Amino acid sequence: MLIKLYRTIKSKIARPGKRGYAVYAIVSLLLLSLIPQQVFAQDAAPEEIAYLPQEVADIIWLCLAAFLVFFMQAGFAMVETGLTRAKNSVNIMMKNLLDFSFGALLFWAIGYAIMYSSGDSNILGFDSALAFLGSANAPTDNAGYGLSAAWMFQVVFAATAATIVSGAMAERTKLISYVAYSIILSGLVYPVTGHWIWGGGWLADLGIRDFAGSTVVHSVGGWAALAGAIMVGPRLGKYNKDGSVNAITPHNLPLAALGVFILWFGWYGFNPGSTLLAIGGVSHVAVTTTLAAAAGAVGAMIISWIRFKKPDLSMALNGALAGLVGITAPCASVSTGSAVIIGLVAGILVFYSTLFVERKLKIDDPVGAISVHGVCGAWGTLAVGLFGQRAIDIQYWSEDSTILDGLFFGGGMGQLGIQALGVAVIFVFVFALMLLVFALIKATIGLRASDEEQMLGLDLGEHGNTAYGGFVFESTGSNAVISSEVIAAEQ
C-alpha cells in the first residue's frame, strides 16, 4: 500500500529542478515515518518501551503546562506595553520581570507552605515541611519530582496574579513600590486565598468550585489592581477639572494584539493544565477555553461597533481575554454551548465595565485589568453555579464530590450560593488588605512617581534609558506625542 502510494506521488512531483527534488525528499521522509519499525532496548521489557508510566506522564504534562503559563508573562508584558505610551515601555517590562523573579523566591520560601498547609488550618496555616520545597529541595524519586512539578505549576499562577496589577497602575507607579507590593501578593495574599479554595481551606470545605482560577488567580489580581489604581491615582492629564475623560492613546496596538495571542496560547496550559493529570478530559477543557475566548472577542467587538460606530480593536482584544478569564473556573464543568454563552457574556460585560470604571468611578486603568480580571473573574466563578453539570465535572474530583448541578440544569441555588459567597469573601479580603498594603507603601517609601518623571516618562525617570533608541516621537502632555510641526520647528 505504502509502496504504491510512494510510486504514485513520485510520478506526480519528481520534476527536474531543485524544487521538485526537495518536495520528493520531504514526501519520502514522511512516508518512511509511517512504516512500522522494530524498537530495541537492552534488557528492557516490551511494556516498558511501549508505555510511559502514568505518574511520569502526569509530571511531564504538569511541567509542560507550567511552561505555557510562564510564557503568558510575555503576553502580559506586550499587552501592557502596547496599550500604554512608548516612554514607559522599559518600566513595564522591568516590572513584569521583577514581579515574577521576586514572587518565585517568596513562593519557594513561604508561599507554597502557606497555600498547602495541612491539618486543621482552614483559615491560615504554615506547613514547614513545604517551606523551601522541603523534600523536593533535592529530589531523588518520583515523589519529589511530583512535588517539584506541583510547585512549578503553582508559582506561575502566583506570578500571573501579581502581574495583573502592573497594567492597572502603569505609567505612574514607582518601581520600588511595585516590587514591594508584588512580594506581599505572591508571598502572602495569593497563598492565603489559594489555600481557602485549592488547599483544603474553609471555602473548599463548603464545596466551592474554581477549576483553574477565575477567582483564585484572576479576581485576586483584579481586586488588588482596583485597590492599587485607587491609591496611586490617575495619570496626569487623564481627567479634566470638570471630571471629563481624556483618551490617552496607546502607542502600539499591534504589539498588544500579539500579546493577546500569546496569552490565549498560554491559556492552554492554564486551563487544561489544571486537570493536574495527563487524562482525556484535557481535550474538553481546551475546547471550552477556545470557544469562550472566541465568543468574548466577538461579543466585545459587536458591542463596540454598535456603540462607537466602528469596531474597536482594544475592546475586541480585551473581549477575548474576558472570555478566557470567564471560562477559567467553569472550563471543566460546562458543555461547549454553555462555554459560548459564558464567553459572550464576558465580552459584553468587559465592555460596559471598562466604561463604568473609567467614566463613572473615575478610576484610571490603562489596560482594563480591573474589568477583565476582577469583574470577569467573578462572573466566571458565578457561572459554575449557573451552567455547571455534575456529570461533566465529576471526572476531575473524587466520586464523593459535593459538586452540584448549576441553576440552569436543575441544581437549584445551592452551588450558585456557594460560588457567590466565595466571590464576595475574596473581594472583601483582597481589596481591603491591598488597600492597607498600598496605604502603608504610600506612607513610607511612596507609591506615585513625581509629576516630572511622569511627564518625562518612567523609562528615563527611573531607568535612564529608552525602549526605542534613535526615535524622537514623545514629549509632554496627556498623550505625549510630538507633532511633525514641532519637530520641524526644533530642527
Coordinates of C-alpha atoms in Angstrom, one line a residue:
M1 CA 0.0 0.0 0.0
L2 CA 2.7 2.5 1.0
I3 CA 4.9 1.4 -1.9
K4 CA 2.1 2.0 -4.4
L5 CA 1.4 5.4 -2.8
Y6 CA 5.1 6.3 -2.9
R7 CA 5.4 5.5 -6.7
T8 CA 2.2 7.5 -7.5
I9 CA 3.5 10.6 -5.7
K10 CA 6.9 10.2 -7.2
S11 CA 5.5 10.2 -10.7
K12 CA 3.5 13.4 -9.9
I13 CA 6.1 15.5 -8.2
A14 CA 9.5 14.4 -9.3
R15 CA 10.4 17.0 -11.8
P16 CA 13.8 18.4 -12.8
G17 CA 15.0 21.3 -10.7
K18 CA 15.7 21.9 -7.0
R19 CA 12.0 22.4 -6.1
G20 CA 10.9 19.0 -7.5
Y21 CA 13.8 17.2 -5.7
A22 CA 13.1 19.0 -2.4
V23 CA 9.4 18.0 -2.4
Y24 CA 10.3 14.5 -3.4
A25 CA 12.7 14.2 -0.5
I26 CA 10.2 15.6 2.0
V27 CA 7.4 13.2 0.9
S28 CA 9.8 10.3 1.1
L29 CA 10.7 11.1 4.7
L30 CA 7.1 11.4 5.6
L31 CA 6.2 8.0 4.1
L32 CA 9.2 6.3 5.7
S33 CA 8.0 7.6 9.1
L34 CA 4.7 5.6 8.5
I35 CA 6.5 2.3 8.1
P36 CA 6.3 0.2 11.3
Q37 CA 9.8 -0.3 12.8
Q38 CA 11.2 -2.6 15.4
V39 CA 12.4 -0.9 18.6
F40 CA 15.3 -2.4 20.6
A41 CA 16.4 -1.6 24.1
Q42 CA 18.9 -3.6 26.1
D43 CA 17.4 -5.7 28.9
A44 CA 14.1 -3.7 28.7
A45 CA 10.7 -5.3 28.9
P46 CA 8.3 -4.6 26.0
E47 CA 5.8 -2.9 28.2
E48 CA 8.5 -0.5 29.4
I49 CA 9.2 0.5 25.8
A50 CA 5.6 0.8 24.8
Y51 CA 4.1 2.7 27.7
L52 CA 5.0 5.8 29.7
P53 CA 4.1 5.3 33.4
Q54 CA 1.1 7.4 34.3
E55 CA 3.0 9.0 37.2
V56 CA 5.7 10.2 34.9
A57 CA 3.2 11.3 32.2
D58 CA 1.4 13.4 34.8
I59 CA 4.7 15.1 35.9
I60 CA 5.7 15.8 32.3
W61 CA 2.2 17.2 31.5
L62 CA 2.2 19.4 34.6
C63 CA 5.6 20.8 33.7
L64 CA 4.6 21.5 30.1
A65 CA 1.5 23.3 31.2
A66 CA 3.6 25.4 33.6
F67 CA 5.9 26.3 30.8
L68 CA 2.9 27.5 28.8
V69 CA 1.6 29.6 31.7
F70 CA 5.1 31.1 32.2
F71 CA 5.1 32.2 28.6
M72 CA 1.9 34.2 29.5
Q73 CA 4.3 36.7 31.2
A74 CA 5.5 37.7 27.8
G75 CA 1.9 38.2 26.7
F76 CA 1.1 40.4 29.7
A77 CA 4.2 42.5 29.1
M78 CA 3.3 43.0 25.5
V79 CA -0.4 43.9 26.2
E80 CA 0.5 46.4 28.9
T81 CA 3.3 47.9 26.8
G82 CA 1.2 48.2 23.7
L83 CA -1.7 49.8 25.4
T84 CA 0.3 52.5 27.1
R85 CA 2.8 55.1 25.9
A86 CA 6.2 54.3 24.5
K87 CA 8.0 56.4 27.1
N88 CA 7.1 53.9 29.8
S89 CA 7.8 50.6 27.9
V90 CA 11.1 49.8 29.7
N91 CA 9.5 50.4 33.0
I92 CA 6.6 48.0 32.3
M93 CA 8.9 45.3 31.0
M94 CA 11.1 45.6 34.1
K95 CA 8.0 45.3 36.4
N96 CA 6.9 42.2 34.6
L97 CA 10.3 40.7 35.0
L98 CA 10.7 41.6 38.7
D99 CA 7.2 40.5 39.9
F100 CA 7.9 37.0 38.7
S101 CA 11.5 37.0 39.9
F102 CA 10.8 38.2 43.4
G103 CA 7.5 36.3 43.5
A104 CA 9.1 33.0 42.7
L105 CA 11.6 33.3 45.5
L106 CA 8.9 34.2 48.0
F107 CA 6.6 31.4 46.8
W108 CA 9.5 29.0 47.1
A109 CA 10.4 30.1 50.7
I110 CA 7.0 30.5 52.3
G111 CA 4.1 30.9 49.8
Y112 CA 3.7 27.2 48.9
A113 CA 3.9 26.2 52.5
I114 CA 1.0 28.6 53.3
M115 CA -1.1 27.6 50.4
Y116 CA -0.9 23.9 51.0
S117 CA -0.7 23.8 54.8
S118 CA -2.2 20.6 56.1
G119 CA -4.2 19.7 59.2
D120 CA -6.9 21.9 60.6
S121 CA -5.6 25.1 59.2
N122 CA -8.8 26.1 57.3
I123 CA -8.1 29.8 57.5
L124 CA -4.4 30.3 57.8
G125 CA -1.6 27.8 58.3
F126 CA 2.1 27.1 57.5
D127 CA 3.5 23.7 56.7
S128 CA 7.2 23.8 57.5
A129 CA 7.7 20.6 55.5
L130 CA 6.9 22.5 52.3
A131 CA 8.9 25.6 53.1
F132 CA 11.8 25.9 50.6
L133 CA 10.2 23.0 48.9
G134 CA 11.0 20.6 51.7
S135 CA 11.6 17.1 50.5
A136 CA 11.7 18.3 46.9
N137 CA 14.6 20.6 47.6
A138 CA 16.9 17.8 46.4
P139 CA 14.6 15.1 45.0
T140 CA 15.7 11.6 44.1
D141 CA 12.4 9.9 43.2
N142 CA 9.1 10.5 41.6
A143 CA 7.5 11.7 44.8
G144 CA 10.0 14.5 44.9
Y145 CA 9.6 15.2 41.2
G146 CA 5.9 15.3 41.6
L147 CA 6.2 18.0 44.3
S148 CA 8.6 19.9 42.1
A149 CA 6.1 19.8 39.2
A150 CA 3.2 20.9 41.5
W151 CA 5.3 23.9 42.8
M152 CA 6.3 24.9 39.3
F153 CA 2.7 24.9 38.2
Q154 CA 1.6 27.0 41.2
V155 CA 4.4 29.5 41.1
V156 CA 3.5 30.6 37.5
F157 CA -0.1 31.1 38.7
A158 CA 1.1 33.3 41.6
A159 CA 3.1 35.3 39.1
T160 CA 0.0 35.7 36.9
A161 CA -2.0 37.1 39.8
A162 CA 0.8 39.6 40.6
T163 CA 1.4 40.8 37.1
I164 CA -2.2 41.7 36.5
V165 CA -1.8 44.8 38.7
S166 CA 1.1 46.2 36.6
G167 CA -1.3 47.3 33.8
A168 CA -3.8 49.0 36.1
M169 CA -1.1 51.0 37.8
A170 CA 1.0 51.6 34.7
E171 CA 2.8 54.9 33.8
R172 CA 2.7 56.5 37.3
T173 CA 3.9 53.9 39.9
K174 CA 7.4 53.9 41.4
L175 CA 9.3 50.7 40.7
I176 CA 10.4 50.0 44.3
S177 CA 6.8 50.4 45.4
Y178 CA 5.6 47.9 42.8
V179 CA 8.2 45.4 43.9
A180 CA 7.2 45.7 47.5
Y181 CA 3.6 45.1 46.6
S182 CA 4.3 42.1 44.4
I183 CA 6.3 40.5 47.2
I184 CA 3.3 40.7 49.5
L185 CA 0.9 39.4 47.0
S186 CA 3.0 36.5 45.9
G187 CA 4.2 35.5 49.3
L188 CA 1.1 36.1 51.4
V189 CA -2.2 37.2 49.7
Y190 CA -2.3 34.7 46.9
P191 CA -1.2 31.7 49.0
V192 CA -3.9 32.5 51.7
T193 CA -6.8 32.8 49.2
G194 CA -5.4 29.9 47.2
H195 CA -5.4 27.8 50.5
W196 CA -9.1 28.7 51.1
I197 CA -10.2 27.3 47.7
W198 CA -7.5 24.9 46.4
G199 CA -5.5 24.0 49.5
G200 CA -8.3 22.4 51.6
G201 CA -9.4 25.6 53.3
W202 CA -12.8 26.6 54.6
L203 CA -14.3 27.6 51.2
A204 CA -13.2 24.2 49.8
D205 CA -15.0 22.5 52.6
L206 CA -18.1 24.4 51.6
G207 CA -17.8 23.0 48.1
I208 CA -16.8 26.0 46.0
R209 CA -15.5 25.1 42.5
D210 CA -12.9 27.2 40.8
F211 CA -11.2 24.7 38.4
A212 CA -8.4 26.9 37.0
G213 CA -8.6 30.2 38.9
S214 CA -11.2 32.7 37.8
T215 CA -11.3 33.8 41.4
V216 CA -8.1 32.3 42.9
V217 CA -5.9 33.9 40.3
H218 CA -7.7 36.5 38.2
S219 CA -10.1 38.1 40.7
V220 CA -7.3 38.2 43.3
G221 CA -5.2 40.1 40.8
G222 CA -8.1 42.2 39.6
W223 CA -9.2 43.3 43.1
A224 CA -5.6 44.1 44.0
A225 CA -5.4 46.2 40.8
L226 CA -8.5 48.0 41.9
A227 CA -7.0 48.9 45.2
G228 CA -3.7 50.0 43.6
A229 CA -5.3 52.1 40.9
I230 CA -7.4 53.9 43.6
M231 CA -4.4 54.6 45.9
V232 CA -2.0 55.7 43.2
G233 CA -4.5 58.0 41.4
P234 CA -4.9 58.6 37.7
R235 CA -2.2 59.5 35.2
L236 CA -1.5 63.2 34.6
G237 CA -4.0 64.6 32.1
K238 CA -6.4 61.7 32.3
Y239 CA -9.3 63.7 33.8
N240 CA -10.1 67.4 33.5
K241 CA -11.3 69.5 36.4
D242 CA -14.9 69.0 35.4
G243 CA -14.5 65.2 35.5
S244 CA -14.5 64.7 31.8
V245 CA -12.2 62.0 30.4
N246 CA -9.2 62.4 28.1
A247 CA -8.2 59.5 25.9
I248 CA -4.6 58.6 26.3
T249 CA -3.6 56.9 23.1
P250 CA -1.9 53.5 23.1
H251 CA 1.4 53.6 21.3
N252 CA 1.4 50.1 19.7
L253 CA -1.9 48.2 19.2
P254 CA -0.2 45.5 17.0
L255 CA 2.1 44.7 20.0
A256 CA -0.9 44.5 22.3
A257 CA -2.7 42.2 19.8
L258 CA 0.4 39.9 19.6
G259 CA 0.3 39.8 23.4
V260 CA -3.3 38.7 23.5
F261 CA -2.5 35.8 21.1
I262 CA 0.4 34.8 23.3
L263 CA -1.9 34.9 26.4
W264 CA -4.6 32.9 24.5
F265 CA -1.9 30.3 23.6
G266 CA -0.7 30.2 27.2
W267 CA -4.2 29.6 28.5
Y268 CA -4.0 26.1 27.0
G269 CA -1.6 25.4 29.8
F270 CA -3.6 27.5 32.3
N271 CA -6.9 25.7 32.0
P272 CA -6.1 22.2 30.6
G273 CA -3.1 22.0 32.8
S274 CA -5.4 22.4 35.9
T275 CA -6.5 18.8 35.4
L276 CA -3.1 18.2 37.0
L277 CA -3.1 14.8 35.3
A278 CA -2.5 13.6 31.7
I279 CA -6.1 12.5 31.1
G280 CA -8.6 12.6 28.3
G281 CA -10.6 15.4 29.8
V282 CA -7.8 17.8 28.8
S283 CA -9.3 18.0 25.3
H284 CA -12.8 19.1 26.6
V285 CA -11.2 21.8 28.7
A286 CA -9.2 23.0 25.7
V287 CA -12.4 23.2 23.6
T288 CA -14.4 25.2 26.1
T289 CA -11.5 27.5 26.6
T290 CA -11.2 28.1 22.9
L291 CA -15.0 28.8 22.3
A292 CA -15.3 31.1 25.3
A293 CA -12.4 33.2 24.1
A294 CA -13.7 33.4 20.6
A295 CA -17.2 34.3 21.8
G296 CA -15.8 37.0 24.1
A297 CA -13.9 38.7 21.3
V298 CA -16.9 38.6 19.0
G299 CA -19.2 40.0 21.8
A300 CA -17.0 42.9 22.7
M301 CA -16.3 43.7 19.0
I302 CA -20.0 43.8 18.2
I303 CA -20.9 46.0 21.2
S304 CA -18.1 48.4 20.4
W305 CA -19.2 48.6 16.8
I306 CA -22.8 49.4 17.8
R307 CA -21.7 52.0 20.4
F308 CA -18.7 53.6 18.7
K309 CA -19.9 53.1 15.1
K310 CA -16.6 51.3 14.4
P311 CA -15.2 48.0 15.7
D312 CA -12.6 48.8 18.4
L313 CA -9.5 46.6 18.4
S314 CA -8.6 47.2 22.0
M315 CA -12.1 46.2 23.1
A316 CA -12.1 43.1 21.0
L317 CA -8.7 42.1 22.5
N318 CA -10.0 42.6 26.0
G319 CA -13.1 40.7 25.0
A320 CA -11.0 37.7 24.1
L321 CA -9.2 37.9 27.5
A322 CA -12.5 38.4 29.3
G323 CA -13.8 35.2 27.7
L324 CA -10.7 33.3 28.8
V325 CA -10.9 34.7 32.3
G326 CA -14.7 33.9 32.5
I327 CA -14.2 30.3 31.4
T328 CA -11.3 29.6 33.7
A329 CA -13.5 28.5 36.7
P330 CA -16.1 26.5 34.8
C331 CA -14.0 25.1 31.9
A332 CA -14.2 21.6 33.2
S333 CA -17.8 21.8 34.4
V334 CA -19.8 23.0 31.4
S335 CA -20.8 22.0 27.9
T336 CA -19.4 23.6 24.8
G337 CA -22.7 25.5 24.3
S338 CA -22.5 26.9 27.8
A339 CA -18.9 27.9 27.2
V340 CA -20.0 30.1 24.2
I341 CA -22.6 31.8 26.4
I342 CA -20.2 32.4 29.2
G343 CA -17.6 33.9 26.8
L344 CA -20.2 36.0 25.1
V345 CA -21.5 37.5 28.3
A346 CA -17.9 38.1 29.5
G347 CA -17.2 40.0 26.3
I348 CA -20.2 42.2 26.7
L349 CA -19.6 42.6 30.4
V350 CA -16.0 43.8 30.0
F351 CA -17.1 46.5 27.5
Y352 CA -19.6 48.1 29.9
S353 CA -17.4 47.5 33.0
T354 CA -14.4 49.2 31.4
L355 CA -16.5 52.3 30.6
F356 CA -18.1 52.3 34.0
V357 CA -14.7 52.1 35.8
E358 CA -13.3 54.9 33.7
R359 CA -16.2 57.3 33.4
K360 CA -18.3 56.8 36.5
L361 CA -15.8 55.6 39.1
K362 CA -13.1 57.9 37.7
I363 CA -10.5 55.1 38.1
D364 CA -7.7 55.2 35.6
D365 CA -7.0 51.6 34.4
P366 CA -4.9 51.9 31.2
V367 CA -5.3 48.3 30.1
G368 CA -8.7 47.4 31.6
A369 CA -7.2 44.9 34.1
I370 CA -9.9 45.5 36.7
S371 CA -12.7 44.7 34.4
V372 CA -11.0 41.8 32.5
H373 CA -9.7 40.0 35.6
G374 CA -11.7 41.2 38.6
V375 CA -15.2 41.6 37.1
C376 CA -15.0 38.7 34.6
G377 CA -13.2 36.5 37.1
A378 CA -16.2 37.0 39.4
W379 CA -18.6 36.2 36.5
G380 CA -16.7 33.0 35.7
T381 CA -16.9 31.8 39.3
L382 CA -20.7 32.5 39.4
A383 CA -21.1 30.8 36.0
V384 CA -20.2 27.5 37.7
G385 CA -23.3 27.8 39.8
L386 CA -25.4 28.6 36.7
F387 CA -24.1 26.3 33.9
G388 CA -22.2 23.6 35.8
Q389 CA -23.0 20.0 35.2
R390 CA -22.0 17.4 37.8
A391 CA -21.8 14.6 35.1
I392 CA -19.1 16.6 33.3
D393 CA -17.3 17.8 36.3
I394 CA -17.1 14.6 38.5
Q395 CA -14.3 13.0 36.5
Y396 CA -11.8 15.6 37.8
W397 CA -12.8 15.0 41.5
S398 CA -13.3 12.1 43.9
E399 CA -16.5 10.1 43.5
D400 CA -17.9 11.5 46.7
S401 CA -17.5 15.1 45.5
T402 CA -20.2 17.5 46.6
I403 CA -20.3 19.4 43.3
L404 CA -23.9 20.2 42.4
D405 CA -25.6 20.9 39.0
G406 CA -26.0 24.6 38.2
L407 CA -29.2 26.6 38.4
F408 CA -29.9 26.2 34.7
F409 CA -29.5 22.4 34.9
G410 CA -31.9 21.7 37.7
G411 CA -29.5 22.1 40.6
G412 CA -31.3 25.0 42.3
M413 CA -29.5 27.7 44.1
G414 CA -27.1 25.5 46.2
Q415 CA -23.9 25.7 44.1
L416 CA -24.6 29.3 43.0
G417 CA -24.9 30.4 46.6
I418 CA -21.6 28.8 47.5
Q419 CA -19.9 30.4 44.4
A420 CA -21.4 33.8 45.3
L421 CA -20.1 33.6 48.9
G422 CA -16.6 32.8 47.6
V423 CA -16.7 35.8 45.2
A424 CA -17.8 38.1 47.9
V425 CA -15.3 36.9 50.5
I426 CA -12.3 37.1 48.2
F427 CA -13.3 40.6 47.1
V428 CA -13.6 41.9 50.6
F429 CA -10.4 40.2 51.8
V430 CA -8.2 41.1 48.9
F431 CA -9.5 44.6 48.3
A432 CA -9.4 45.6 52.0
L433 CA -6.0 44.1 52.6
M434 CA -4.4 45.6 49.5
L435 CA -5.8 49.0 50.3
L436 CA -4.0 48.7 53.6
V437 CA -0.8 47.5 51.9
F438 CA -0.8 50.3 49.3
A439 CA -1.6 52.9 52.0
L440 CA 1.4 51.7 54.1
I441 CA 3.7 51.8 51.0
K442 CA 2.4 55.3 50.1
A443 CA 3.1 56.5 53.7
T444 CA 6.6 55.1 53.8
I445 CA 8.5 54.8 50.5
G446 CA 5.9 56.5 48.4
L447 CA 3.7 55.0 45.7
R448 CA 3.4 57.5 42.9
A449 CA 6.2 58.8 40.7
S450 CA 6.7 62.5 40.6
D451 CA 5.0 64.7 38.0
E452 CA 8.3 65.4 36.4
E453 CA 9.1 61.7 36.0
Q454 CA 5.6 61.1 34.6
M455 CA 6.0 63.9 32.0
L456 CA 9.5 62.7 31.0
G457 CA 8.5 59.0 31.1
L458 CA 9.4 56.4 33.6
D459 CA 11.9 54.9 31.2
L460 CA 14.2 57.8 31.6
G461 CA 13.0 58.9 35.0
E462 CA 13.6 55.5 36.7
H463 CA 15.9 53.6 34.4
G464 CA 17.8 56.2 32.5
N465 CA 17.2 54.6 29.1
T466 CA 14.5 54.3 26.4
A467 CA 12.8 51.5 24.6
Y468 CA 13.2 53.0 21.1
G469 CA 16.6 54.4 20.8
G470 CA 17.1 56.7 17.8
F471 CA 13.5 57.7 17.5
V472 CA 12.1 61.1 18.7
F473 CA 8.4 60.9 19.0
E474 CA 7.5 61.7 22.6
S475 CA 7.4 64.8 24.7
T476 CA 5.0 66.0 27.4
G477 CA 1.2 66.4 27.6
S478 CA -1.6 64.0 28.1
N479 CA -0.8 61.9 25.0
A480 CA 2.9 62.8 25.0
V481 CA 3.2 62.9 21.2
I482 CA 5.3 65.5 19.3
S483 CA 3.6 66.7 16.2
S484 CA 5.5 66.9 12.9
E485 CA 5.3 70.7 13.1
V486 CA 7.1 70.8 16.5
I487 CA 9.8 68.5 15.2
A488 CA 10.3 70.7 12.2
A489 CA 10.4 73.9 14.3
E490 CA 13.1 72.3 16.6
Q491 CA 15.2 71.4 13.6

